[in-house]
PDB file of C-alpha atoms in Angstrom:
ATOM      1  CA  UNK M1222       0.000   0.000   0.000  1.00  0.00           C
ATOM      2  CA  UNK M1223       1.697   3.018  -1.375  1.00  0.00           C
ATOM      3  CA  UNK M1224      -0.659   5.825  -0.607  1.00  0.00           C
ATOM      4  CA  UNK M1225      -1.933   6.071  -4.075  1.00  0.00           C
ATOM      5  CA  UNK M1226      -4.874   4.579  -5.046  1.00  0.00           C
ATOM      6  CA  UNK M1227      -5.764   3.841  -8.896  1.00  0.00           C
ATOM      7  CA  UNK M1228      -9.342   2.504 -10.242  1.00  0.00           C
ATOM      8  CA  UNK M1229     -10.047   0.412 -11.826  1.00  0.00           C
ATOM      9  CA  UNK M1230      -7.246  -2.340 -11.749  1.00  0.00           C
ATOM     10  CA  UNK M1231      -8.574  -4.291 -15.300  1.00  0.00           C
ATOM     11  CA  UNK M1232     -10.246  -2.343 -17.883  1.00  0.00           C
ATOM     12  CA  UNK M1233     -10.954  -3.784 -21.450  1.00  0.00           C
ATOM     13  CA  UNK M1234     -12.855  -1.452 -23.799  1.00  0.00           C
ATOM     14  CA  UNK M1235     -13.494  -1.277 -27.427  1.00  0.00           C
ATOM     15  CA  UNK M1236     -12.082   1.665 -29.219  1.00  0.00           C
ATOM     16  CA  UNK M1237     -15.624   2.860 -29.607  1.00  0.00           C
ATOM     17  CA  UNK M1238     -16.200   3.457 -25.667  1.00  0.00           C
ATOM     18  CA  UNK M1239     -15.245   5.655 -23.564  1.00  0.00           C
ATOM     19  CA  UNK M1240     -13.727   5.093 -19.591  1.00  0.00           C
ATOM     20  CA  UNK M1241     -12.362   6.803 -17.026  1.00  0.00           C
ATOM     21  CA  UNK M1242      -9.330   6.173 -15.400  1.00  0.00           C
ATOM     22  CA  UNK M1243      -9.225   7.185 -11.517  1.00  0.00           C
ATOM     23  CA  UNK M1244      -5.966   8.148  -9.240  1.00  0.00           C
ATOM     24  CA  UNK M1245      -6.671   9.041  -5.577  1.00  0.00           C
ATOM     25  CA  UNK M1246      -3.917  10.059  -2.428  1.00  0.00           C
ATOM     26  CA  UNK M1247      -3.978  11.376   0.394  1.00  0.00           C
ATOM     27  CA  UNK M1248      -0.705  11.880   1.076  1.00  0.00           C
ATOM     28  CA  UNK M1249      -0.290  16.131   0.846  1.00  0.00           C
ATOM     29  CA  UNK M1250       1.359  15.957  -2.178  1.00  0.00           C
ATOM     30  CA  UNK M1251       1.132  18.629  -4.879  1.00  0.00           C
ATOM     31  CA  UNK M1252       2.319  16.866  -8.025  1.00  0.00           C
ATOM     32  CA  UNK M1253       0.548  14.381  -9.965  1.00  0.00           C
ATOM     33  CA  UNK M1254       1.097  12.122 -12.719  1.00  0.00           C
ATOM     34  CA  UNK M1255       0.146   9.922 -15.389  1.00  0.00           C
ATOM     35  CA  UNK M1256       2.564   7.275 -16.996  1.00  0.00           C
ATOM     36  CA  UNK M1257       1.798   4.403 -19.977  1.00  0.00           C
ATOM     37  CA  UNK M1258       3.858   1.500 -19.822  1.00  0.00           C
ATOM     38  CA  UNK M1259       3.842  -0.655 -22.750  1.00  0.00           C
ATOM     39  CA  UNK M1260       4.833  -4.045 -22.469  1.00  0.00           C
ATOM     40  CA  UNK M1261       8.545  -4.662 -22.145  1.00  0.00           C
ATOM     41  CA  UNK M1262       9.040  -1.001 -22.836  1.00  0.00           C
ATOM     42  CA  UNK M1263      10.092   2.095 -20.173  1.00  0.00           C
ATOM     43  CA  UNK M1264       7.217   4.382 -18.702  1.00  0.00           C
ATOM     44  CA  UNK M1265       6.520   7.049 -21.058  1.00  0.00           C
ATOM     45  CA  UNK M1266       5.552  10.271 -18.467  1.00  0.00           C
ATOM     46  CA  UNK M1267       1.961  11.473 -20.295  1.00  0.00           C
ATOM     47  CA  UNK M1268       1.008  14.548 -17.809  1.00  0.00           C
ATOM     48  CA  UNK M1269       2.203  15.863 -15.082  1.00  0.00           C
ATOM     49  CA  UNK M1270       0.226  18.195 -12.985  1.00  0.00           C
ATOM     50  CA  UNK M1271       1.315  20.220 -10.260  1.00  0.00           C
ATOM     51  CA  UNK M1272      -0.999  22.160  -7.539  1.00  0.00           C
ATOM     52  CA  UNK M1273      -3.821  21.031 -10.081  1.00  0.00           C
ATOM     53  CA  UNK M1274      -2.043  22.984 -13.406  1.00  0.00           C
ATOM     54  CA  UNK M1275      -0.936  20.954 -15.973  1.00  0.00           C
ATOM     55  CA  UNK M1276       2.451  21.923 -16.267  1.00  0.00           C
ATOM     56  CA  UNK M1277       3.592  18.750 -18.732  1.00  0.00           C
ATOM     57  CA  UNK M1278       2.675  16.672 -21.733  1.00  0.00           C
ATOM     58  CA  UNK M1279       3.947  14.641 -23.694  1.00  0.00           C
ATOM     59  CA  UNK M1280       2.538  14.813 -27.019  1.00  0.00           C
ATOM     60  CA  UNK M1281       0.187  12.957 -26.181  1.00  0.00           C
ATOM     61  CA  UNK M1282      -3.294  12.154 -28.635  1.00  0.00           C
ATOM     62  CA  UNK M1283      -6.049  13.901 -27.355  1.00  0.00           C
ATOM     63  CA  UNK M1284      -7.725  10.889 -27.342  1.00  0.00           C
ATOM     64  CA  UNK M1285      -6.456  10.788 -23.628  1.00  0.00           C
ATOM     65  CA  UNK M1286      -7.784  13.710 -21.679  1.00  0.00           C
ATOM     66  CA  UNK M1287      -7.090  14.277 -18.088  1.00  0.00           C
ATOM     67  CA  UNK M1288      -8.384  15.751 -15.262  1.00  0.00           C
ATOM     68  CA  UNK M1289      -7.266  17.147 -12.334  1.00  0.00           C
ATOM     69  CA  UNK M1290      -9.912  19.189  -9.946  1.00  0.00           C
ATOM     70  CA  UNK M1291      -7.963  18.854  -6.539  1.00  0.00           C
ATOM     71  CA  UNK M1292      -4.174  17.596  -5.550  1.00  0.00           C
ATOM     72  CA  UNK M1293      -5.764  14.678  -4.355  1.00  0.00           C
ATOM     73  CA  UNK M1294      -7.831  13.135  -7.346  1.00  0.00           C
ATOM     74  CA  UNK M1295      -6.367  12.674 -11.077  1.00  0.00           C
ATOM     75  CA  UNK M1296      -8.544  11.161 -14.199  1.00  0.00           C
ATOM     76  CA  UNK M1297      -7.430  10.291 -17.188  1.00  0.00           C
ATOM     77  CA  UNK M1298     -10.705  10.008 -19.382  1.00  0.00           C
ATOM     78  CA  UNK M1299      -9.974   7.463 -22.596  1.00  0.00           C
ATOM     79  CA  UNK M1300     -12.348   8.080 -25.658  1.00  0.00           C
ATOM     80  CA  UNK M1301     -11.726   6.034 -28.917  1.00  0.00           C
ATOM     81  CA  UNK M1302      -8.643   4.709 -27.987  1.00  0.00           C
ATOM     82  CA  UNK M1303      -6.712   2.144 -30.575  1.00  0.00           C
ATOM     83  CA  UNK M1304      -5.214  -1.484 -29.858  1.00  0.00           C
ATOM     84  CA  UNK M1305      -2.032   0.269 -29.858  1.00  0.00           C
ATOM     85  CA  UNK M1306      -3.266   1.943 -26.378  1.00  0.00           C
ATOM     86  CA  UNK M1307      -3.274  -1.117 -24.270  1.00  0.00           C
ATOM     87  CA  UNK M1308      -1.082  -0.884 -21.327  1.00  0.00           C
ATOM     88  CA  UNK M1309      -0.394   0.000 -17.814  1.00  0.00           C
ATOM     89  CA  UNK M1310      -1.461   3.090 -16.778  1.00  0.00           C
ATOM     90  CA  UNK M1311       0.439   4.051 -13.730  1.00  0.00           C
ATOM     91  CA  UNK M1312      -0.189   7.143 -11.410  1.00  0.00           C
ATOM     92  CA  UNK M1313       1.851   8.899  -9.188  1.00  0.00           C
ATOM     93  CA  UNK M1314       2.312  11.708  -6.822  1.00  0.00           C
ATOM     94  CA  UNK M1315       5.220  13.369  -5.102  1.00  0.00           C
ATOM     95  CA  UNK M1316       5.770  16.204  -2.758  1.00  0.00           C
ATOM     96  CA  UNK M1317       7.165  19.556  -4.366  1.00  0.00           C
ATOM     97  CA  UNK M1318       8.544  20.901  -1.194  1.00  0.00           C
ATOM     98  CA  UNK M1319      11.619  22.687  -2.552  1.00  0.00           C
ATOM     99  CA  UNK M1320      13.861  20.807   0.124  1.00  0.00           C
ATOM    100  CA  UNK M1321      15.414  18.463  -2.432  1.00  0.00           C
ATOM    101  CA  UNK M1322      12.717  15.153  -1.783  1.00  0.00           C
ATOM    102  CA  UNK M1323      11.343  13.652  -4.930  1.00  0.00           C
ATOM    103  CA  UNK M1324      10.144  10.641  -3.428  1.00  0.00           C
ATOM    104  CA  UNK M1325       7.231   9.202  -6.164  1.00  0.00           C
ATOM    105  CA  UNK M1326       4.639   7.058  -5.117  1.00  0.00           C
ATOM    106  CA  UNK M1327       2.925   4.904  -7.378  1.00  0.00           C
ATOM    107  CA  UNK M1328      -0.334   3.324  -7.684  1.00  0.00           C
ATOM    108  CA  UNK M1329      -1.206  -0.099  -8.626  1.00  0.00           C
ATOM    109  CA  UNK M1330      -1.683   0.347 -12.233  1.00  0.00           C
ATOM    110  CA  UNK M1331      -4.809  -0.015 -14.252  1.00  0.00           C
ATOM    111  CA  UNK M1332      -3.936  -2.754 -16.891  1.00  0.00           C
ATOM    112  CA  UNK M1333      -5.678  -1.226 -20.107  1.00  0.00           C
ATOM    113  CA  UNK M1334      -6.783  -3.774 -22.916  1.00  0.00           C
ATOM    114  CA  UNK M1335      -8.171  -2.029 -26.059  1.00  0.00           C
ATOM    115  CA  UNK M1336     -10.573  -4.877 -28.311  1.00  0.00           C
TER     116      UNK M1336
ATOM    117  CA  UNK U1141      16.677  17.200 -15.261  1.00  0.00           C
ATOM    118  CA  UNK U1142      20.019  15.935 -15.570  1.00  0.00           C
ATOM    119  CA  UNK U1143      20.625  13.188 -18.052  1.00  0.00           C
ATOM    120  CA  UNK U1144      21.436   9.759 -16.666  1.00  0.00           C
ATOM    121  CA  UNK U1145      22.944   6.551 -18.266  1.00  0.00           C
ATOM    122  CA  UNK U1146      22.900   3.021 -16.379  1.00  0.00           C
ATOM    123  CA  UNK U1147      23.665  -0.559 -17.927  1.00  0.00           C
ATOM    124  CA  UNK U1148      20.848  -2.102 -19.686  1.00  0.00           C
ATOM    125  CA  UNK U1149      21.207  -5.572 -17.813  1.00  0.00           C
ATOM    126  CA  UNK U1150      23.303  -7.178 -14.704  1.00  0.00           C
ATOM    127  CA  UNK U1151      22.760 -10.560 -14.266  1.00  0.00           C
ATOM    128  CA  UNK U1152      23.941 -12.039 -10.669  1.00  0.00           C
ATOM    129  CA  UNK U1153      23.556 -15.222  -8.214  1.00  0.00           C
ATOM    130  CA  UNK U1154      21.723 -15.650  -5.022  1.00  0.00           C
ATOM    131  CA  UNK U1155      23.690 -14.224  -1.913  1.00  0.00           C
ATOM    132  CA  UNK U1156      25.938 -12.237  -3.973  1.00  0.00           C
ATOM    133  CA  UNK U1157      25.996  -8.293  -4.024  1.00  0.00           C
ATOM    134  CA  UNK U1158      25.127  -6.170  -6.753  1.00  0.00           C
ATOM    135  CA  UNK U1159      26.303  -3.188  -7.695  1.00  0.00           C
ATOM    136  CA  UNK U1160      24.735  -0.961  -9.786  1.00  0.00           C
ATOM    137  CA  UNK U1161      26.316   2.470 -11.520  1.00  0.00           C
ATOM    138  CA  UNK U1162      24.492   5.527 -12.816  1.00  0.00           C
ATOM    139  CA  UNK U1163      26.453   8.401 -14.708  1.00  0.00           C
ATOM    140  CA  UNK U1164      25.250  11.908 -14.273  1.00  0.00           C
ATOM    141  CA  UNK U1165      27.750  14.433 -15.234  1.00  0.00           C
ATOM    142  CA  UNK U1166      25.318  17.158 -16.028  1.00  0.00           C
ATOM    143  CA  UNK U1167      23.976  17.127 -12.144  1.00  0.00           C
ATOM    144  CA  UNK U1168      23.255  20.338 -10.612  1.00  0.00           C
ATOM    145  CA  UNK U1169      24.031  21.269  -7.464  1.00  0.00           C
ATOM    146  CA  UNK U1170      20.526  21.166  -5.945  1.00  0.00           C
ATOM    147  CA  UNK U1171      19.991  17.403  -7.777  1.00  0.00           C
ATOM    148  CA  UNK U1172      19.429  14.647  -5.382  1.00  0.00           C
ATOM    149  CA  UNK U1173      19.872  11.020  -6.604  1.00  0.00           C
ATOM    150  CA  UNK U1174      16.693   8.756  -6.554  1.00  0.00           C
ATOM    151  CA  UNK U1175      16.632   5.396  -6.950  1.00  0.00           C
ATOM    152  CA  UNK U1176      13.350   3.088  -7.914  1.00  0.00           C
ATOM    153  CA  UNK U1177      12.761  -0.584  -8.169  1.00  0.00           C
ATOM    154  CA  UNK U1178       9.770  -2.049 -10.534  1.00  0.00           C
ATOM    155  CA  UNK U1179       8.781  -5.426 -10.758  1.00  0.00           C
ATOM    156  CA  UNK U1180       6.768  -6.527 -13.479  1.00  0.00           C
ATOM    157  CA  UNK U1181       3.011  -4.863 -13.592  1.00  0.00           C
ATOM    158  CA  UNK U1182       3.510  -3.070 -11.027  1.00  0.00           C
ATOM    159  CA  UNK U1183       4.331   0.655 -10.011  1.00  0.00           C
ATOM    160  CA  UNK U1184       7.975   1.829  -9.218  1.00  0.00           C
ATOM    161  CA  UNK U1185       9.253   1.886  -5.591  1.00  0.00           C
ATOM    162  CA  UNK U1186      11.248   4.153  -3.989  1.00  0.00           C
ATOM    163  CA  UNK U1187      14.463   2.690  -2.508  1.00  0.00           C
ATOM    164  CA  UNK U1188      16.616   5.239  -1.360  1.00  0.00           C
ATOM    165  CA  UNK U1189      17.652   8.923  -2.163  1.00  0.00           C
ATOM    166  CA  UNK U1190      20.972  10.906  -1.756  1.00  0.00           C
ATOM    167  CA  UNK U1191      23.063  14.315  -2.589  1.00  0.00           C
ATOM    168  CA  UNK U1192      26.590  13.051  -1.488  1.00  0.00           C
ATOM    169  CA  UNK U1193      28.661  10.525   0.390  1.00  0.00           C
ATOM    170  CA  UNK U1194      26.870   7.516   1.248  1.00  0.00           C
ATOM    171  CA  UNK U1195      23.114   6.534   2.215  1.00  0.00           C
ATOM    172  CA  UNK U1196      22.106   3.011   3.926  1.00  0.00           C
ATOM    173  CA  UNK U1197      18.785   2.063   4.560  1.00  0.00           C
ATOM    174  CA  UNK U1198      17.659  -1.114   5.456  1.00  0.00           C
ATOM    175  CA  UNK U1199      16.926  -2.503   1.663  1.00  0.00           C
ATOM    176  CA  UNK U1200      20.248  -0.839   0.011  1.00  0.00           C
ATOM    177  CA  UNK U1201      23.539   1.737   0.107  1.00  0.00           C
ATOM    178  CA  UNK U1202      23.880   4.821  -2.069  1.00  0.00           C
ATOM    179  CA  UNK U1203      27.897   5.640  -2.614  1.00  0.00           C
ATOM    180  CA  UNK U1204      28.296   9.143  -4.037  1.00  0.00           C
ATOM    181  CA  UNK U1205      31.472  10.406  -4.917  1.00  0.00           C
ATOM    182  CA  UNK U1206      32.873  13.962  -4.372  1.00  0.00           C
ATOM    183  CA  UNK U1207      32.230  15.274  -7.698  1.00  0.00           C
ATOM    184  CA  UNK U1208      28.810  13.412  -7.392  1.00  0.00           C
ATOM    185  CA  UNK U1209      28.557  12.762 -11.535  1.00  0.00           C
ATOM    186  CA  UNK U1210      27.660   9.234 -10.780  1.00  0.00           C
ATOM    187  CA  UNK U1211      26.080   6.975  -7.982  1.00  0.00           C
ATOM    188  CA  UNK U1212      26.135   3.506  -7.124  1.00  0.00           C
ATOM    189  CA  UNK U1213      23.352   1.128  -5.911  1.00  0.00           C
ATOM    190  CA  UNK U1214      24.548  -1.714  -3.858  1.00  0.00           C
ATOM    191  CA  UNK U1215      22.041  -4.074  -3.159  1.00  0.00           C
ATOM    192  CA  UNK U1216      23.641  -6.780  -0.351  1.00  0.00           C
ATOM    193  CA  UNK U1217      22.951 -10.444  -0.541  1.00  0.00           C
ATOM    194  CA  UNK U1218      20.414 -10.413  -3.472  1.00  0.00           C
ATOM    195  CA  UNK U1219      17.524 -12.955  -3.795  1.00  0.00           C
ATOM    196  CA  UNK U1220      15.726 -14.361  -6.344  1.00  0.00           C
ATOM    197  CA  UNK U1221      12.996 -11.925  -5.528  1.00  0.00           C
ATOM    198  CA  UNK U1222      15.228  -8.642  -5.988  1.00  0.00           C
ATOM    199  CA  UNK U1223      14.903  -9.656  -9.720  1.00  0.00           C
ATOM    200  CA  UNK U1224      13.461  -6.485 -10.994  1.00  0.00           C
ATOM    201  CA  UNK U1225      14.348  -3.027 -13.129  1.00  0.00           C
ATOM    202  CA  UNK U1226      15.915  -0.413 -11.385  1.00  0.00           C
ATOM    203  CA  UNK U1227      15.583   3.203 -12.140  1.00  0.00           C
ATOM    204  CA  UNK U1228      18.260   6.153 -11.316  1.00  0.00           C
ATOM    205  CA  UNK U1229      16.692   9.088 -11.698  1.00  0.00           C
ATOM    206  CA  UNK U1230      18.375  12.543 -10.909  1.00  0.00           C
ATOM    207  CA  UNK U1231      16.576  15.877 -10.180  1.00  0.00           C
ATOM    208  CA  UNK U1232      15.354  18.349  -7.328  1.00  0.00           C
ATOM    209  CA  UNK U1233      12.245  19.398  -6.206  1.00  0.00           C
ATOM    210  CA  UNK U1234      11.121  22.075  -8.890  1.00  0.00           C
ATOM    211  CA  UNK U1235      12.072  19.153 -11.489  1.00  0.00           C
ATOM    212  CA  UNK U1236       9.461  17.472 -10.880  1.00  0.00           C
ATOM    213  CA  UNK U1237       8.828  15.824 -14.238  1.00  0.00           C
ATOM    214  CA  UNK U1238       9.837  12.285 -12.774  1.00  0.00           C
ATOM    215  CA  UNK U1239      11.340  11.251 -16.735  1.00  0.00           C
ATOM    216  CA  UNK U1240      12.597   7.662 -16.678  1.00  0.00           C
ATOM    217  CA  UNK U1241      14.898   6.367 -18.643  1.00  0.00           C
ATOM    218  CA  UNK U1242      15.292   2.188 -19.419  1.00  0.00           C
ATOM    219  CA  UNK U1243      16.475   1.448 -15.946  1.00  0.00           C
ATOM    220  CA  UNK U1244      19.120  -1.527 -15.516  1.00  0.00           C
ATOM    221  CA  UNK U1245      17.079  -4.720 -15.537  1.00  0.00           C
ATOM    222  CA  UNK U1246      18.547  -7.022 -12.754  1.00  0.00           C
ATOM    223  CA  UNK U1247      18.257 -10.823 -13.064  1.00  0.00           C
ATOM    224  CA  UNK U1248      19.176 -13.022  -9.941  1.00  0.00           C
ATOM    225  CA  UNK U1249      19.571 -16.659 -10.512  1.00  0.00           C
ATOM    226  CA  UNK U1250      19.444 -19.434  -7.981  1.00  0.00           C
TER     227      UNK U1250
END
C-alpha cells in the first residue's frame, strides 16, 4: 500500500467506448502524474500536474484527456482509444517541497486492454 | 533534469551483491539522486535517495562520490525476488517531471 490509489485495476474497452481512469492520495502531495507502460518497454511520463495545473505533456493524442480538480484526485478520461493503447497506466504523486525530496509514489496500475 | 545513463542488464547469483552504476555528469548542485525498483506490472518503488557521500537504509547503500557525476546502488545479498528493473533518476524538487529512462534490468539466478 503506497498511498496512491488507482481505479479500476482491469479495464478492457473497445475503441468505440469511452472510460475513465481514476488516481486518488492522500498523502499532501502537490504533483501528480500519469505514466503508460507498454509491455517490455520504459514508462513514457503522459502529464504531469502540479498544484492542479498541468504543467507537462507529452505529445500525447487527445484521445487521452485528463483531469485534475484537486491535488488529491487525477482522471485520465480514454475516448476512442486504438489497440495500440493497451497498457499500464500508472499514477503517481510526489511532494514539491523545494527541500530536495522527490520521493514518487505509485499506484497499482490499471492494466488497459483495447478490443 | 540531468541526463542519466545506467547498464541495460546485470545478471547475478543468489547471496551475492550487486552493484549498480548511474552516470550523471550534467547534475546540478541542488539534484538529489533517486533510486526506484519495478517489478513486473507493477508501479515503481522508492528505494533510497541521496546528494553526497553515502546513504544506507535497510533494503540498500547509495555511494556518491565527491564530484557526485555518478552513484552507485549496492544491493547486499540479493535474492531471487530482488529480480526487478531499477531506475536512477536525478533531479530536485522544482524538477518534478519524474522522466525515466530504461532502468538496468537485474536478473538473480538461484
Amino acid at each position: 500500500e503506497t498511498g496512491v490509489t488507482q481505479t479500476p485495476r482491469h479495464l478492457v474497452m473497445g475503441m468505440t467506448n469511452k472510460k475513465s481512469l481514476k488516481c486518488e492520495q492522500h498523502l499532501g502531495h502537490n504533483a501528480m502524474y500519469w505514466y503508460k507502460q507498454s509491455a517490455k518497454k520504459p514508462l513514457e511520463l503522459m502529464f504531469v500536474y502540479n498544484f492542479k495545473e498541468q504543467t507537462e505533456n507529452n505529445s500525447v493524442p487527445s484521445r487521452f484527456s485528463p483531469e485534475c480538480p484537486n491535488s488529491s484526485h487525477l482522471f485520465l478520461h480514454l475516448h476512442t482509444l486504438q489497440p495500440e493503447d493497451s497498457a499500464l497506466y500508472l499514477c503517481a504523486s510526489s511532494p514539491t517541497t523545494g527541500d530536495g525530496n522527490t520521493e514518487a509514489f505509485f499506484g497499482q496500475g490499471t492494466r488497459l486492454t483495447v478490443v | 533534469l540531468a541526463k542519466t545513463t545506467q547498464p541495460i542488464s546485470m545478471d547475478s547469483y543468489e547471496g551475492q551483491e550487486v552493484n549498480i552504476t548511474c552516470s550523471h555528469n550534467n547534475i546540478a548542485t541542488n539534484d538529489y539522486i533517486t533510486w526506484y525498483q519495478q517489478f513486473p506490472s507493477q508501479g515503481p518503488r522508492f528505494i533510497i535517495q541521496g546528494y553526497k557521500t553515502k546513504v544506507t537504509n535497510e533494503v540498500a547503500s547509495l555511494f556518491i562520490p565527491a564530484d557526485r557525476k555518478s552513484s552507485t546502488l549496492s544491493l547486499p545479498r540479493v535474492s531471487l525476488s530482488d529480480t526487478a528493473v531499477y531506475y536512477c533518476l536525478v533531479g530536485d524538487a522544482n524538477d518534478y517531471k519524474l522522466s525515466f529512462g530504461a532502468g538496468t534490468t537485474v536478473t538473480v539466478r538461484a
